[in-house]
Amino acid sequence: MRRQLQTLFQRKCKVSLLFLLFLALLVHLVMDLALPAACRSCGCDMKALKALSVPSGSRVLAGPKKLSLRILQDFSGSNSSLEKSSQLLGRAGGLGQQHRHGEGNTGRTERSKLEALFKHPLYNIPIPAVTEKDKLFVVNPMEKFSLHSSGSDEWVSSSKAETLLPTGKTAYDTYPTWLKFHVGINRYELYPRRDPLMPTLLWDLATQRIVSSVQKSGGTQLKLIMTFPNYGQALFKPMKQTRDQETPIDFFYFSDFERHNAEIAAFHLDRILDFRRIPPVSGRLVNITKEIRDITTDKKLAKTFFISPAGNICFYGECSYYCSTEHALCGKPDLLEGSMAALLPDKTLAKRRSWRSPWRRSYHKSKKAEWELNPNYCAQVRKTPPYDKGHRLLDLIDMTVLDFLMGNMDRHHYETFEKFGNDTFLLHLDNGRGFGTHSRDELSILAPLRQCCSIKKSTYLRLQLLATPSYRLGDLLREALATDPLAPILAEPHLRALDRRLGKVLAAVGHCLAGAAHPDKVLVDDVGSRV
């Protein structure tokens, strides 16, 4: 009896085991059949969407993979920060390729307002013929330039070229883009209207490997000079404010932050106004650890790095304002936005002269400058060299218009290339304190225009054009900024403020014309029959 029970128990165990094995096999078969069906269903859905002409980059196909348009600096130490920053890096690469091939997000379509603007006759007024004496550098086109480090870390001429030029190419073809930019500077413009180098130069600023990062001496806030493998250099201004922050109304203009997005927007605005007096600027996402801390030779800068309580890499450098632990620049966890501006030729090669602006502010909490107290101040300026002849005063008023449009109150000096004397354009450098407010318009910036009641006719005609619906200034700048790796660069209220301020500039000129006995003294003809 006992033996029979054991035999029966063993049989039941075997049957149960076989049943479990059969069940497992059945589950595997069901899974194998179900997964391909799901894949086929997904493929059909994709084909159906394509058949309905849904573009591959649309939100329907992208779904949850939609990338964030921009990543703002924060100090929360979110665990998702690295992932989001990586997405932004990928976006920068894509937009950089568009820059390189001249295909901006919206700037190269048939409906492009920007493209139409640059085809307008007012943007095709020829500059005077450029002679050898009008060039910043006179170079032998058959002489190769050797990229060996000099005392200024700039290019030096080498008659004994170490490498032979490729067949069919000139020495100029071997120059890096930044060097071609330098060689192309002349008396009349920093770069031409349709500069074929511009897309490549902006691409290089956004993507070239950084081999050195040191702090720029002087200045009130932290700036870094970054060097590329081809000896090109750029000025890096880190992000300090988010796009939607405004400068507090109680802040003095001289204690305001310098904004990286203001530098980027100023370059494009200057180009839309057809001044072309600001060196090229591109946005860039920089790795604080790999591209600053680990490669810097600046011992003072190196001492200021630390890890925040949130686990982010931070530094603050040495400067007059906002260089302390309380105002540290922190990555997310080590990625930081910034502007990269192409440096002008070293001053040892192309000397520049710095001029104190006649309408410089007092930079004092209670004192006012003379121009703020004397309504006839311009008459005094007109008698003072170099404003007593030539177009220097009119060039300064051009700069005034640019500053008013972007709300920049910090224009205490400007520079010119010494080689060209007084007969040349002004360099519009250091624009980081622009675009700080959009809800207020600082009319005192327009003092040179309102007191002197003079403006170039070409500038006035372009401003009128930019006030029309077909060429609205805010739309044009939005389109231009859309191609930057860090887009969107400006919050929408800033773009609307541009159109409002443009109306006030035109109203100021209209007021001058209304009271002028000689309108030609208000609109100074600088175009003649060229339009």
PDB file of N, CA and C in Angstrom, residues 200-288:
ATOM      1  N   THR A 200      30.505  79.885 -41.964  1.00  0.00           N
ATOM      2  CA  THR A 200      31.589  79.041 -41.464  1.00  0.00           C
ATOM      3  C   THR A 200      32.194  79.613 -40.195  1.00  0.00           C
ATOM      4  N   LEU A 201      32.344  80.923 -40.141  1.00  0.00           N
ATOM      5  CA  LEU A 201      32.915  81.561 -38.955  1.00  0.00           C
ATOM      6  C   LEU A 201      32.018  81.351 -37.735  1.00  0.00           C
ATOM      7  N   LEU A 202      30.702  81.511 -37.909  1.00  0.00           N
ATOM      8  CA  LEU A 202      29.765  81.279 -36.808  1.00  0.00           C
ATOM      9  C   LEU A 202      29.780  79.815 -36.380  1.00  0.00           C
ATOM     10  N   TRP A 203      29.888  78.926 -37.351  1.00  0.00           N
ATOM     11  CA  TRP A 203      29.967  77.489 -37.062  1.00  0.00           C
ATOM     12  C   TRP A 203      31.218  77.174 -36.237  1.00  0.00           C
ATOM     13  N   ASP A 204      32.351  77.770 -36.631  1.00  0.00           N
ATOM     14  CA  ASP A 204      33.603  77.544 -35.890  1.00  0.00           C
ATOM     15  C   ASP A 204      33.493  78.031 -34.451  1.00  0.00           C
ATOM     16  N   LEU A 205      32.892  79.194 -34.264  1.00  0.00           N
ATOM     17  CA  LEU A 205      32.736  79.736 -32.908  1.00  0.00           C
ATOM     18  C   LEU A 205      31.897  78.809 -32.029  1.00  0.00           C
ATOM     19  N   ALA A 206      30.936  78.129 -32.639  1.00  0.00           N
ATOM     20  CA  ALA A 206      30.025  77.280 -31.873  1.00  0.00           C
ATOM     21  C   ALA A 206      30.546  75.867 -31.656  1.00  0.00           C
ATOM     22  N   THR A 207      31.516  75.429 -32.473  1.00  0.00           N
ATOM     23  CA  THR A 207      31.881  74.007 -32.421  1.00  0.00           C
ATOM     24  C   THR A 207      33.372  73.708 -32.322  1.00  0.00           C
ATOM     25  N   GLN A 208      34.238  74.655 -32.673  1.00  0.00           N
ATOM     26  CA  GLN A 208      35.680  74.371 -32.647  1.00  0.00           C
ATOM     27  C   GLN A 208      36.129  73.913 -31.259  1.00  0.00           C
ATOM     28  N   ARG A 209      37.051  72.953 -31.250  1.00  0.00           N
ATOM     29  CA  ARG A 209      37.583  72.463 -29.979  1.00  0.00           C
ATOM     30  C   ARG A 209      38.334  73.587 -29.261  1.00  0.00           C
ATOM     31  N   ILE A 210      38.106  73.700 -27.961  1.00  0.00           N
ATOM     32  CA  ILE A 210      38.755  74.731 -27.149  1.00  0.00           C
ATOM     33  C   ILE A 210      40.006  74.137 -26.505  1.00  0.00           C
ATOM     34  N   VAL A 211      41.155  74.762 -26.744  1.00  0.00           N
ATOM     35  CA  VAL A 211      42.418  74.233 -26.215  1.00  0.00           C
ATOM     36  C   VAL A 211      42.970  75.080 -25.081  1.00  0.00           C
ATOM     37  N   SER A 212      42.412  76.265 -24.885  1.00  0.00           N
ATOM     38  CA  SER A 212      42.898  77.130 -23.799  1.00  0.00           C
ATOM     39  C   SER A 212      41.778  78.072 -23.361  1.00  0.00           C
ATOM     40  N   SER A 213      41.670  78.295 -22.062  1.00  0.00           N
ATOM     41  CA  SER A 213      40.693  79.234 -21.499  1.00  0.00           C
ATOM     42  C   SER A 213      41.360  80.013 -20.378  1.00  0.00           C
ATOM     43  N   VAL A 214      41.442  81.322 -20.558  1.00  0.00           N
ATOM     44  CA  VAL A 214      42.021  82.180 -19.517  1.00  0.00           C
ATOM     45  C   VAL A 214      41.123  83.388 -19.329  1.00  0.00           C
ATOM     46  N   GLN A 215      41.224  83.995 -18.168  1.00  0.00           N
ATOM     47  CA  GLN A 215      40.389  85.152 -17.876  1.00  0.00           C
ATOM     48  C   GLN A 215      40.921  86.388 -18.585  1.00  0.00           C
ATOM     49  N   LYS A 216      40.013  87.180 -19.158  1.00  0.00           N
ATOM     50  CA  LYS A 216      40.417  88.430 -19.804  1.00  0.00           C
ATOM     51  C   LYS A 216      40.653  89.476 -18.724  1.00  0.00           C
ATOM     52  N   SER A 217      41.774  90.130 -18.824  1.00  0.00           N
ATOM     53  CA  SER A 217      42.101  91.145 -17.833  1.00  0.00           C
ATOM     54  C   SER A 217      41.261  92.392 -18.046  1.00  0.00           C
ATOM     55  N   GLY A 218      41.013  93.131 -16.982  1.00  0.00           N
ATOM     56  CA  GLY A 218      40.218  94.354 -17.066  1.00  0.00           C
ATOM     57  C   GLY A 218      38.740  94.042 -17.140  1.00  0.00           C
ATOM     58  N   GLY A 219      37.938  95.084 -17.174  1.00  0.00           N
ATOM     59  CA  GLY A 219      36.493  94.887 -17.242  1.00  0.00           C
ATOM     60  C   GLY A 219      35.894  94.721 -15.848  1.00  0.00           C
ATOM     61  N   THR A 220      34.597  94.916 -15.780  1.00  0.00           N
ATOM     62  CA  THR A 220      33.918  94.857 -14.481  1.00  0.00           C
ATOM     63  C   THR A 220      33.362  93.472 -14.179  1.00  0.00           C
ATOM     64  N   GLN A 221      33.183  92.630 -15.202  1.00  0.00           N
ATOM     65  CA  GLN A 221      32.605  91.311 -14.982  1.00  0.00           C
ATOM     66  C   GLN A 221      33.429  90.239 -15.674  1.00  0.00           C
ATOM     67  N   LEU A 222      33.211  88.999 -15.287  1.00  0.00           N
ATOM     68  CA  LEU A 222      34.034  87.890 -15.759  1.00  0.00           C
ATOM     69  C   LEU A 222      33.851  87.626 -17.252  1.00  0.00           C
ATOM     70  N   LYS A 223      34.971  87.553 -17.958  1.00  0.00           N
ATOM     71  CA  LYS A 223      34.996  87.173 -19.372  1.00  0.00           C
ATOM     72  C   LYS A 223      36.225  86.296 -19.584  1.00  0.00           C
ATOM     73  N   LEU A 224      36.118  85.348 -20.497  1.00  0.00           N
ATOM     74  CA  LEU A 224      37.224  84.441 -20.776  1.00  0.00           C
ATOM     75  C   LEU A 224      37.655  84.562 -22.227  1.00  0.00           C
ATOM     76  N   ILE A 225      38.953  84.403 -22.474  1.00  0.00           N
ATOM     77  CA  ILE A 225      39.476  84.313 -23.834  1.00  0.00           C
ATOM     78  C   ILE A 225      39.757  82.842 -24.101  1.00  0.00           C
ATOM     79  N   MET A 226      39.099  82.321 -25.125  1.00  0.00           N
ATOM     80  CA  MET A 226      39.239  80.906 -25.468  1.00  0.00           C
ATOM     81  C   MET A 226      39.969  80.776 -26.800  1.00  0.00           C
ATOM     82  N   THR A 227      40.874  79.834 -26.863  1.00  0.00           N
ATOM     83  CA  THR A 227      41.711  79.634 -28.045  1.00  0.00           C
ATOM     84  C   THR A 227      41.378  78.305 -28.696  1.00  0.00           C
ATOM     85  N   PHE A 228      41.377  78.291 -30.040  1.00  0.00           N
ATOM     86  CA  PHE A 228      41.078  77.096 -30.813  1.00  0.00           C
ATOM     87  C   PHE A 228      42.364  76.481 -31.362  1.00  0.00           C
ATOM     88  N   PRO A 229      42.320  75.258 -31.865  1.00  0.00           N
ATOM     89  CA  PRO A 229      43.539  74.602 -32.376  1.00  0.00           C
ATOM     90  C   PRO A 229      44.210  75.360 -33.517  1.00  0.00           C
ATOM     91  N   ASN A 230      43.448  76.132 -34.301  1.00  0.00           N
ATOM     92  CA  ASN A 230      44.033  76.873 -35.425  1.00  0.00           C
ATOM     93  C   ASN A 230      44.462  78.283 -35.022  1.00  0.00           C
ATOM     94  N   TYR A 231      44.599  78.515 -33.723  1.00  0.00           N
ATOM     95  CA  TYR A 231      45.045  79.788 -33.146  1.00  0.00           C
ATOM     96  C   TYR A 231      43.995  80.897 -33.222  1.00  0.00           C
ATOM     97  N   GLY A 232      42.820  80.584 -33.669  1.00  0.00           N
ATOM     98  CA  GLY A 232      41.739  81.554 -33.575  1.00  0.00           C
ATOM     99  C   GLY A 232      41.334  81.724 -32.120  1.00  0.00           C
ATOM    100  N   GLN A 233      40.764  82.874 -31.801  1.00  0.00           N
ATOM    101  CA  GLN A 233      40.368  83.148 -30.425  1.00  0.00           C
ATOM    102  C   GLN A 233      38.982  83.777 -30.383  1.00  0.00           C
ATOM    103  N   ALA A 234      38.312  83.588 -29.269  1.00  0.00           N
ATOM    104  CA  ALA A 234      36.976  84.146 -29.079  1.00  0.00           C
ATOM    105  C   ALA A 234      36.837  84.635 -27.645  1.00  0.00           C
ATOM    106  N   LEU A 235      35.968  85.620 -27.465  1.00  0.00           N
ATOM    107  CA  LEU A 235      35.670  86.152 -26.133  1.00  0.00           C
ATOM    108  C   LEU A 235      34.386  85.483 -25.640  1.00  0.00           C
ATOM    109  N   PHE A 236      34.482  84.783 -24.528  1.00  0.00           N
ATOM    110  CA  PHE A 236      33.346  84.052 -23.972  1.00  0.00           C
ATOM    111  C   PHE A 236      32.729  84.837 -22.820  1.00  0.00           C
ATOM    112  N   LYS A 237      31.432  85.138 -22.955  1.00  0.00           N
ATOM    113  CA  LYS A 237      30.687  85.760 -21.864  1.00  0.00           C
ATOM    114  C   LYS A 237      29.654  84.757 -21.373  1.00  0.00           C
ATOM    115  N   PRO A 238      29.726  84.354 -20.113  1.00  0.00           N
ATOM    116  CA  PRO A 238      28.823  83.312 -19.607  1.00  0.00           C
ATOM    117  C   PRO A 238      27.433  83.843 -19.296  1.00  0.00           C
ATOM    118  N   MET A 239      26.497  82.926 -19.249  1.00  0.00           N
ATOM    119  CA  MET A 239      25.109  83.254 -18.939  1.00  0.00           C
ATOM    120  C   MET A 239      24.975  83.663 -17.476  1.00  0.00           C
ATOM    121  N   LYS A 240      24.292  84.786 -17.235  1.00  0.00           N
ATOM    122  CA  LYS A 240      24.064  85.261 -15.869  1.00  0.00           C
ATOM    123  C   LYS A 240      22.583  85.438 -15.561  1.00  0.00           C
ATOM    124  N   GLN A 241      21.769  85.596 -16.592  1.00  0.00           N
ATOM    125  CA  GLN A 241      20.339  85.804 -16.402  1.00  0.00           C
ATOM    126  C   GLN A 241      19.553  84.928 -17.360  1.00  0.00           C
ATOM    127  N   THR A 242      18.342  84.586 -16.966  1.00  0.00           N
ATOM    128  CA  THR A 242      17.460  83.859 -17.873  1.00  0.00           C
ATOM    129  C   THR A 242      16.857  84.833 -18.872  1.00  0.00           C
ATOM    130  N   ARG A 243      16.270  84.294 -19.946  1.00  0.00           N
ATOM    131  CA  ARG A 243      15.761  85.145 -21.026  1.00  0.00           C
ATOM    132  C   ARG A 243      14.649  86.084 -20.562  1.00  0.00           C
ATOM    133  N   ASP A 244      13.844  85.612 -19.631  1.00  0.00           N
ATOM    134  CA  ASP A 244      12.660  86.391 -19.255  1.00  0.00           C
ATOM    135  C   ASP A 244      12.883  87.318 -18.064  1.00  0.00           C
ATOM    136  N   GLN A 245      14.105  87.397 -17.557  1.00  0.00           N
ATOM    137  CA  GLN A 245      14.391  88.298 -16.441  1.00  0.00           C
ATOM    138  C   GLN A 245      14.658  89.712 -16.950  1.00  0.00           C
ATOM    139  N   GLU A 246      14.118  90.705 -16.266  1.00  0.00           N
ATOM    140  CA  GLU A 246      14.397  92.100 -16.576  1.00  0.00           C
ATOM    141  C   GLU A 246      15.317  92.693 -15.516  1.00  0.00           C
ATOM    142  N   THR A 247      16.090  93.685 -15.913  1.00  0.00           N
ATOM    143  CA  THR A 247      16.921  94.395 -14.948  1.00  0.00           C
ATOM    144  C   THR A 247      16.010  95.132 -13.958  1.00  0.00           C
ATOM    145  N   PRO A 248      16.203  94.938 -12.662  1.00  0.00           N
ATOM    146  CA  PRO A 248      15.359  95.636 -11.677  1.00  0.00           C
ATOM    147  C   PRO A 248      15.409  97.148 -11.877  1.00  0.00           C
ATOM    148  N   ILE A 249      14.299  97.791 -11.689  1.00  0.00           N
ATOM    149  CA  ILE A 249      14.188  99.223 -11.948  1.00  0.00           C
ATOM    150  C   ILE A 249      15.097 100.044 -11.033  1.00  0.00           C
ATOM    151  N   ASP A 250      15.479  99.496  -9.902  1.00  0.00           N
ATOM    152  CA  ASP A 250      16.334 100.222  -8.958  1.00  0.00           C
ATOM    153  C   ASP A 250      17.822 100.013  -9.215  1.00  0.00           C
ATOM    154  N   PHE A 251      18.175  99.225 -10.213  1.00  0.00           N
ATOM    155  CA  PHE A 251      19.587  99.000 -10.538  1.00  0.00           C
ATOM    156  C   PHE A 251      20.145 100.198 -11.302  1.00  0.00           C
ATOM    157  N   PHE A 252      21.366 100.608 -10.966  1.00  0.00           N
ATOM    158  CA  PHE A 252      22.078 101.593 -11.780  1.00  0.00           C
ATOM    159  C   PHE A 252      22.619 100.899 -13.031  1.00  0.00           C
ATOM    160  N   TYR A 253      22.717 101.648 -14.117  1.00  0.00           N
ATOM    161  CA  TYR A 253      23.180 101.077 -15.385  1.00  0.00           C
ATOM    162  C   TYR A 253      24.576 100.491 -15.274  1.00  0.00           C
ATOM    163  N   PHE A 254      25.411 101.045 -14.387  1.00  0.00           N
ATOM    164  CA  PHE A 254      26.789 100.577 -14.284  1.00  0.00           C
ATOM    165  C   PHE A 254      26.928  99.342 -13.398  1.00  0.00           C
ATOM    166  N   SER A 255      25.838  98.903 -12.770  1.00  0.00           N
ATOM    167  CA  SER A 255      25.904  97.686 -11.953  1.00  0.00           C
ATOM    168  C   SER A 255      25.022  96.579 -12.534  1.00  0.00           C
ATOM    169  N   ASP A 256      24.546  96.791 -13.737  1.00  0.00           N
ATOM    170  CA  ASP A 256      23.701  95.793 -14.394  1.00  0.00           C
ATOM    171  C   ASP A 256      24.559  94.594 -14.820  1.00  0.00           C
ATOM    172  N   PHE A 257      23.896  93.442 -14.995  1.00  0.00           N
ATOM    173  CA  PHE A 257      24.588  92.264 -15.497  1.00  0.00           C
ATOM    174  C   PHE A 257      24.959  92.453 -16.959  1.00  0.00           C
ATOM    175  N   GLU A 258      26.010  91.750 -17.391  1.00  0.00           N
ATOM    176  CA  GLU A 258      26.321  91.632 -18.808  1.00  0.00           C
ATOM    177  C   GLU A 258      25.727  90.316 -19.295  1.00  0.00           C
ATOM    178  N   ARG A 259      24.864  90.393 -20.289  1.00  0.00           N
ATOM    179  CA  ARG A 259      24.108  89.225 -20.730  1.00  0.00           C
ATOM    180  C   ARG A 259      24.701  88.626 -22.002  1.00  0.00           C
ATOM    181  N   HIS A 260      24.843  87.306 -21.996  1.00  0.00           N
ATOM    182  CA  HIS A 260      25.396  86.626 -23.173  1.00  0.00           C
ATOM    183  C   HIS A 260      24.441  86.720 -24.365  1.00  0.00           C
ATOM    184  N   ASN A 261      23.142  86.627 -24.100  1.00  0.00           N
ATOM    185  CA  ASN A 261      22.192  86.676 -25.220  1.00  0.00           C
ATOM    186  C   ASN A 261      22.114  88.077 -25.832  1.00  0.00           C
ATOM    187  N   ALA A 262      22.450  89.106 -25.047  1.00  0.00           N
ATOM    188  CA  ALA A 262      22.488  90.468 -25.583  1.00  0.00           C
ATOM    189  C   ALA A 262      23.613  90.606 -26.611  1.00  0.00           C
ATOM    190  N   GLU A 263      24.743  89.967 -26.352  1.00  0.00           N
ATOM    191  CA  GLU A 263      25.856  90.018 -27.305  1.00  0.00           C
ATOM    192  C   GLU A 263      25.466  89.352 -28.626  1.00  0.00           C
ATOM    193  N   ILE A 264      24.769  88.223 -28.523  1.00  0.00           N
ATOM    194  CA  ILE A 264      24.350  87.515 -29.737  1.00  0.00           C
ATOM    195  C   ILE A 264      23.340  88.343 -30.517  1.00  0.00           C
ATOM    196  N   ALA A 265      22.334  88.861 -29.809  1.00  0.00           N
ATOM    197  CA  ALA A 265      21.281  89.635 -30.472  1.00  0.00           C
ATOM    198  C   ALA A 265      21.827  90.934 -31.054  1.00  0.00           C
ATOM    199  N   ALA A 266      22.783  91.567 -30.372  1.00  0.00           N
ATOM    200  CA  ALA A 266      23.352  92.827 -30.856  1.00  0.00           C
ATOM    201  C   ALA A 266      24.055  92.638 -32.195  1.00  0.00           C
ATOM    202  N   PHE A 267      24.776  91.536 -32.357  1.00  0.00           N
ATOM    203  CA  PHE A 267      25.456  91.268 -33.625  1.00  0.00           C
ATOM    204  C   PHE A 267      24.453  91.183 -34.776  1.00  0.00           C
ATOM    205  N   HIS A 268      23.369  90.449 -34.568  1.00  0.00           N
ATOM    206  CA  HIS A 268      22.378  90.294 -35.642  1.00  0.00           C
ATOM    207  C   HIS A 268      21.605  91.590 -35.891  1.00  0.00           C
ATOM    208  N   LEU A 269      21.298  92.333 -34.834  1.00  0.00           N
ATOM    209  CA  LEU A 269      20.607  93.610 -34.998  1.00  0.00           C
ATOM    210  C   LEU A 269      21.478  94.598 -35.770  1.00  0.00           C
ATOM    211  N   ASP A 270      22.746  94.660 -35.437  1.00  0.00           N
ATOM    212  CA  ASP A 270      23.698  95.540 -36.121  1.00  0.00           C
ATOM    213  C   ASP A 270      23.764  95.207 -37.608  1.00  0.00           C
ATOM    214  N   ARG A 271      23.685  93.938 -37.928  1.00  0.00           N
ATOM    215  CA  ARG A 271      23.728  93.505 -39.334  1.00  0.00           C
ATOM    216  C   ARG A 271      22.432  93.871 -40.051  1.00  0.00           C
ATOM    217  N   ILE A 272      21.294  93.720 -39.375  1.00  0.00           N
ATOM    218  CA  ILE A 272      20.004  94.072 -39.989  1.00  0.00           C
ATOM    219  C   ILE A 272      19.924  95.572 -40.259  1.00  0.00           C
ATOM    220  N   LEU A 273      20.537  96.372 -39.390  1.00  0.00           N
ATOM    221  CA  LEU A 273      20.568  97.820 -39.589  1.00  0.00           C
ATOM    222  C   LEU A 273      21.589  98.227 -40.660  1.00  0.00           C
ATOM    223  N   ASP A 274      22.348  97.254 -41.166  1.00  0.00           N
ATOM    224  CA  ASP A 274      23.359  97.449 -42.207  1.00  0.00           C
ATOM    225  C   ASP A 274      24.553  98.267 -41.719  1.00  0.00           C
ATOM    226  N   PHE A 275      24.818  98.213 -40.409  1.00  0.00           N
ATOM    227  CA  PHE A 275      26.020  98.867 -39.888  1.00  0.00           C
ATOM    228  C   PHE A 275      27.234  97.958 -40.066  1.00  0.00           C
ATOM    229  N   ARG A 276      27.088  96.708 -39.680  1.00  0.00           N
ATOM    230  CA  ARG A 276      28.159  95.706 -39.778  1.00  0.00           C
ATOM    231  C   ARG A 276      29.429  96.179 -39.076  1.00  0.00           C
ATOM    232  N   ARG A 277      29.259  96.573 -37.806  1.00  0.00           N
ATOM    233  CA  ARG A 277      30.382  97.100 -37.024  1.00  0.00           C
ATOM    234  C   ARG A 277      30.597  96.318 -35.729  1.00  0.00           C
ATOM    235  N   ILE A 278      29.908  95.181 -35.589  1.00  0.00           N
ATOM    236  CA  ILE A 278      30.088  94.301 -34.435  1.00  0.00           C
ATOM    237  C   ILE A 278      30.700  92.993 -34.930  1.00  0.00           C
ATOM    238  N   PRO A 279      31.783  92.510 -34.330  1.00  0.00           N
ATOM    239  CA  PRO A 279      32.367  91.232 -34.751  1.00  0.00           C
ATOM    240  C   PRO A 279      31.361  90.091 -34.598  1.00  0.00           C
ATOM    241  N   PRO A 280      31.467  89.057 -35.419  1.00  0.00           N
ATOM    242  CA  PRO A 280      30.521  87.935 -35.374  1.00  0.00           C
ATOM    243  C   PRO A 280      30.450  87.284 -33.995  1.00  0.00           C
ATOM    244  N   VAL A 281      29.239  86.916 -33.588  1.00  0.00           N
ATOM    245  CA  VAL A 281      28.995  86.297 -32.278  1.00  0.00           C
ATOM    246  C   VAL A 281      28.062  85.104 -32.457  1.00  0.00           C
ATOM    247  N   SER A 282      28.374  84.018 -31.765  1.00  0.00           N
ATOM    248  CA  SER A 282      27.507  82.834 -31.775  1.00  0.00           C
ATOM    249  C   SER A 282      27.311  82.352 -30.345  1.00  0.00           C
ATOM    250  N   GLY A 283      26.161  81.753 -30.094  1.00  0.00           N
ATOM    251  CA  GLY A 283      25.942  81.117 -28.807  1.00  0.00           C
ATOM    252  C   GLY A 283      26.643  79.772 -28.756  1.00  0.00           C
ATOM    253  N   ARG A 284      26.969  79.327 -27.541  1.00  0.00           N
ATOM    254  CA  ARG A 284      27.642  78.033 -27.389  1.00  0.00           C
ATOM    255  C   ARG A 284      27.389  77.479 -25.991  1.00  0.00           C
ATOM    256  N   LEU A 285      27.268  76.160 -25.922  1.00  0.00           N
ATOM    257  CA  LEU A 285      27.154  75.469 -24.644  1.00  0.00           C
ATOM    258  C   LEU A 285      28.536  74.935 -24.296  1.00  0.00           C
ATOM    259  N   VAL A 286      29.110  75.410 -23.197  1.00  0.00           N
ATOM    260  CA  VAL A 286      30.489  75.081 -22.826  1.00  0.00           C
ATOM    261  C   VAL A 286      30.505  74.128 -21.639  1.00  0.00           C
ATOM    262  N   ASN A 287      31.391  73.160 -21.703  1.00  0.00           N
ATOM    263  CA  ASN A 287      31.591  72.239 -20.584  1.00  0.00           C
ATOM    264  C   ASN A 287      32.610  72.861 -19.629  1.00  0.00           C
ATOM    265  N   ILE A 288      32.136  73.287 -18.457  1.00  0.00           N
ATOM    266  CA  ILE A 288      33.009  73.993 -17.508  1.00  0.00           C
ATOM    267  C   ILE A 288      34.207  73.130 -17.111  1.00  0.00           C
TER     268      ILE A 288
END
